[in-house]
Amino acid sequence: MILQGKIWLFGDNIDTDAIIAARYLSTTEPEELAAHLMEDVKPDFPGLVQKGDIIVAGNNFGCGSSREHAPLAIKGAGVSCVIARSFARIFYRNSINIGLPILECEEDFSWLKSGEDQLKVNLELGKIIHLQSGREYSAAPFPRFMQELIARGGLVEYVKTRLASR
Amino acid sequence: MSNSFGMTMVEKILAAKAAKDRVVPGELVNVEVDLALGNDITAPVAIKEFKRFGLDRVFDPEKIVLVPDHFTPNKDIAAAEQAQVLRHFAKEYGLKYYFEVGRMGIEHALLPEQGLVRPGMIIIGADSHTCTYGALGAFATGVGSTDLAAAMAIGEAWFKVPATIRFEYNGQMPEWVSGKDLILLTIGKIGVEGARYRAMEFAGSAIDSLPMDGRLTMANMAIEAGGKCGYMQPDQITFEYLEGRVDRAYTSVYSDSNASYESTQIFDVSKLEPQVAFPPSPDNVFPVSDAKGIELDQVVIGSCTNGRIDDLRAAASVIRGKKVKEGLRLLIIPATQQIYRQAMEEGLLADFIDAEAAVSTPTCGPCLGGHMGILAKGEKALATTNRNFVGRMGHPESEVYLSNPAVAAASAVAGTIVHPGEVLS
Ligand code: SF4
């Protein structure tokens, strides 16, 4: 899968309260959650982010609570992919389980121009291209088991296959 | 089987449930789960996913626990409807463990208290603080709602076997220092990602004598260091806690003496001061003396971290016969109905009410900025909870400090953050 979009830059340790504050958790609709995505960190973000955009962050993205509302809100906003230097484990797990592509990349991307620069991402190869400069970067591709989960459309589809084979 | 190198407690539990002789860190395993937990925020998402399987039964109605604790007693119509999803699902699928308001408590205080947690179990919960149960020698970790849905259907979950870091705490802890201070010290030292994807084994002479409530507090906050789980190996204190609570046999599991750890951290706690985490992160930790004089608008004593009976006893012993500082709100939230009742019988609730604190029914409430104690713009709170991220307890420009219950109670009396010794002298 090839994704291409404008990037939005965030820092280290963006927690799930920052991604979607608890006061909005009384819904599970991705679109409704998306209306408040990153509101406490960047209040104008819900109005700026567009379908296909890519979130680029530092270390430990998605730390804090286990709320699946966080990747759901990101998916609901149409964000095509999240690239970070590292992810908190439950966030990582949740993203894969709901089919939100995420890539772990050691690279320091903090020099990118937020809301301007564009990246092109090849998920299978873990390849990232900065369109403005043509520079190429590599990210850790998914472990095989996770590729399988994604290929099957996430954990729900995986479980359906398991149930059908009983 | 060769015994040239051993396994940690967590590796052994995962190996056993994956029906393997041994597992190594990094390996992916599919395991049976012994208990799967959801709450009023995460279970509705899981239930929606579960319904997509089109099943007319769950894998085992005795192994799923639903606890409406975050926005209950229902804070508004939307919350009421979420709680209703749990209630209806529990009834429709005949779940044995659904805890209604009036019989419930904050999930991570409730499950061990009700005897649902035993050594050697694998427990997943769609709540990050599920790691609390490691204090009883179980492998317990937080997952997402989709994981919960899958577990409710097939009773399994996938895991990457975590590497283990051993944390050793030696020496006798000074007065007013508790499990909360050990874990804050640890998170302050290694940072919010210091144990990312790792298991945290807590050991040492200070742990050997730490009561179960303090152990639960420590395991509870493993996630604040990024840990997959935190645990103590079962011992006499564990067995005494389990006595009379669990009605089933269990097998205690221990790390081999030649187990391999990724690293070991050693702390001398004999001169430790109570610790305070400054906003906006649980790893922003300083001794209480560095926090002295910070003015507060609200103090919260409760949550799955520090809302247990030992916590209420410590707070009451500081506040007894004193008054909450004028202009400050002190909220006391016993974590379960049983703790509430015990606190009543021991006269602790009277101590709090005489001090002019507000005592609430069990709920997560202000811990996640849900209800029952939200902060206004610019307000500062000291809480015995586990997270102090931006906006965690209310307005994005409010601030939360974290401490143990004795420091919290003393600070409610002083109006500023203080060491309990100062209020009592
Ligand atoms: S008390 Fe706080 S940390 Fe614990 S389960 Fe409730 S919201 Fe989560």
PDB file of N, CA, C and O and ligand atoms in Angstrom, chain B residues 39 69-70 106-108 127 129 220 303-305 363-364 367-368 385-387 392, ligand 1:
ATOM      1  N   ASN B  39     -14.698  -1.824  30.810  1.00  0.00           N
ATOM      2  CA  ASN B  39     -15.437  -0.843  31.615  1.00  0.00           C
ATOM      3  C   ASN B  39     -16.407  -0.051  30.746  1.00  0.00           C
ATOM      4  O   ASN B  39     -16.546  -0.333  29.554  1.00  0.00           O
ATOM      5  N   ASP B  69     -17.464   1.944  35.847  1.00  0.00           N
ATOM      6  CA  ASP B  69     -16.868   2.707  36.953  1.00  0.00           C
ATOM      7  C   ASP B  69     -16.381   4.101  36.554  1.00  0.00           C
ATOM      8  O   ASP B  69     -16.190   4.952  37.409  1.00  0.00           O
ATOM      9  N   HIS B  70     -16.209   4.363  35.279  1.00  0.00           N
ATOM     10  CA  HIS B  70     -15.584   5.641  34.900  1.00  0.00           C
ATOM     11  C   HIS B  70     -16.542   6.829  35.022  1.00  0.00           C
ATOM     12  O   HIS B  70     -16.219   7.820  35.655  1.00  0.00           O
ATOM     13  N   ILE B 106     -14.017   0.711  41.691  1.00  0.00           N
ATOM     14  CA  ILE B 106     -13.103   0.928  40.571  1.00  0.00           C
ATOM     15  C   ILE B 106     -12.495  -0.432  40.222  1.00  0.00           C
ATOM     16  O   ILE B 106     -11.984  -1.140  41.096  1.00  0.00           O
ATOM     17  N   GLU B 107     -12.608  -0.800  38.957  1.00  0.00           N
ATOM     18  CA  GLU B 107     -12.283  -2.151  38.510  1.00  0.00           C
ATOM     19  C   GLU B 107     -11.009  -2.754  39.125  1.00  0.00           C
ATOM     20  O   GLU B 107     -11.020  -3.886  39.589  1.00  0.00           O
ATOM     21  N   HIS B 108      -9.919  -1.974  39.144  1.00  0.00           N
ATOM     22  CA  HIS B 108      -8.642  -2.569  39.569  1.00  0.00           C
ATOM     23  C   HIS B 108      -8.525  -2.727  41.080  1.00  0.00           C
ATOM     24  O   HIS B 108      -7.644  -3.417  41.563  1.00  0.00           O
ATOM     25  N   ASP B 127      -8.257  -1.649  29.630  1.00  0.00           N
ATOM     26  CA  ASP B 127      -7.954  -0.505  30.485  1.00  0.00           C
ATOM     27  C   ASP B 127      -6.479  -0.612  30.824  1.00  0.00           C
ATOM     28  O   ASP B 127      -6.018  -1.673  31.249  1.00  0.00           O
ATOM     29  N   HIS B 129      -4.614   0.258  33.206  1.00  0.00           N
ATOM     30  CA  HIS B 129      -4.153  -0.094  34.551  1.00  0.00           C
ATOM     31  C   HIS B 129      -4.462  -1.531  34.974  1.00  0.00           C
ATOM     32  O   HIS B 129      -4.323  -1.896  36.144  1.00  0.00           O
ATOM     33  N   ASN B 220       0.161  -1.090  39.679  1.00  0.00           N
ATOM     34  CA  ASN B 220      -0.797  -0.214  38.991  1.00  0.00           C
ATOM     35  C   ASN B 220      -0.089   0.772  38.074  1.00  0.00           C
ATOM     36  O   ASN B 220      -0.535   1.058  36.967  1.00  0.00           O
ATOM     37  N   SER B 303      -9.013   6.629  43.564  1.00  0.00           N
ATOM     38  CA  SER B 303      -8.553   5.993  42.322  1.00  0.00           C
ATOM     39  C   SER B 303      -8.074   4.558  42.530  1.00  0.00           C
ATOM     40  O   SER B 303      -7.901   4.098  43.659  1.00  0.00           O
ATOM     41  N   CYS B 304      -7.794   3.895  41.404  1.00  0.00           N
ATOM     42  CA  CYS B 304      -7.308   2.520  41.457  1.00  0.00           C
ATOM     43  C   CYS B 304      -5.877   2.465  41.971  1.00  0.00           C
ATOM     44  O   CYS B 304      -5.364   1.398  42.280  1.00  0.00           O
ATOM     45  N   THR B 305      -5.233   3.625  42.049  1.00  0.00           N
ATOM     46  CA  THR B 305      -3.862   3.652  42.557  1.00  0.00           C
ATOM     47  C   THR B 305      -3.846   3.709  44.085  1.00  0.00           C
ATOM     48  O   THR B 305      -3.124   2.950  44.734  1.00  0.00           O
ATOM     49  N   THR B 363     -16.082   5.699  42.344  1.00  0.00           N
ATOM     50  CA  THR B 363     -16.103   6.067  40.930  1.00  0.00           C
ATOM     51  C   THR B 363     -14.691   6.494  40.530  1.00  0.00           C
ATOM     52  O   THR B 363     -13.900   6.894  41.376  1.00  0.00           O
ATOM     53  N   CYS B 364     -14.400   6.408  39.238  1.00  0.00           N
ATOM     54  CA  CYS B 364     -13.127   6.969  38.746  1.00  0.00           C
ATOM     55  C   CYS B 364     -13.212   8.490  38.784  1.00  0.00           C
ATOM     56  O   CYS B 364     -12.258   9.173  39.125  1.00  0.00           O
ATOM     57  N   CYS B 367     -10.400  11.351  38.455  1.00  0.00           N
ATOM     58  CA  CYS B 367      -9.102  10.800  38.059  1.00  0.00           C
ATOM     59  C   CYS B 367      -8.849  11.007  36.575  1.00  0.00           C
ATOM     60  O   CYS B 367      -7.740  11.323  36.168  1.00  0.00           O
ATOM     61  N   LEU B 368      -9.881  10.839  35.755  1.00  0.00           N
ATOM     62  CA  LEU B 368      -9.697  11.037  34.314  1.00  0.00           C
ATOM     63  C   LEU B 368     -10.422  12.277  33.831  1.00  0.00           C
ATOM     64  O   LEU B 368     -10.693  12.430  32.636  1.00  0.00           O
ATOM     65  N   THR B 385      -3.819   9.895  42.388  1.00  0.00           N
ATOM     66  CA  THR B 385      -4.059   9.111  41.178  1.00  0.00           C
ATOM     67  C   THR B 385      -2.738   8.812  40.466  1.00  0.00           C
ATOM     68  O   THR B 385      -1.669   8.955  41.069  1.00  0.00           O
ATOM     69  N   ASN B 386      -2.804   8.418  39.204  1.00  0.00           N
ATOM     70  CA  ASN B 386      -1.595   7.952  38.534  1.00  0.00           C
ATOM     71  C   ASN B 386      -1.149   8.787  37.343  1.00  0.00           C
ATOM     72  O   ASN B 386      -0.095   8.551  36.786  1.00  0.00           O
ATOM     73  N   ARG B 387      -1.984   9.725  36.904  1.00  0.00           N
ATOM     74  CA  ARG B 387      -1.614  10.485  35.700  1.00  0.00           C
ATOM     75  C   ARG B 387      -1.855  11.962  35.903  1.00  0.00           C
ATOM     76  O   ARG B 387      -2.855  12.352  36.505  1.00  0.00           O
ATOM     77  N   ARG B 392      -5.796  16.370  32.287  1.00  0.00           N
ATOM     78  CA  ARG B 392      -6.271  15.094  32.801  1.00  0.00           C
ATOM     79  C   ARG B 392      -7.455  15.242  33.764  1.00  0.00           C
ATOM     80  O   ARG B 392      -8.336  14.399  33.819  1.00  0.00           O
TER      81      ARG B 392
HETATM   82  S1  SF4 C   1      -9.263   5.328  38.761  1.00  0.00           S
HETATM   83 FE1  SF4 C   1      -8.339   6.499  37.108  1.00  0.00          FE
HETATM   84  S2  SF4 C   1      -6.628   5.310  36.373  1.00  0.00           S
HETATM   85 FE2  SF4 C   1      -7.920   3.969  37.617  1.00  0.00          FE
HETATM   86  S3  SF4 C   1      -9.267   2.938  36.187  1.00  0.00           S
HETATM   87 FE3  SF4 C   1     -10.327   4.760  36.899  1.00  0.00          FE
HETATM   88  S4  SF4 C   1      -9.787   6.385  35.427  1.00  0.00           S
HETATM   89 FE4  SF4 C   1      -8.353   4.710  35.130  1.00  0.00          FE
END
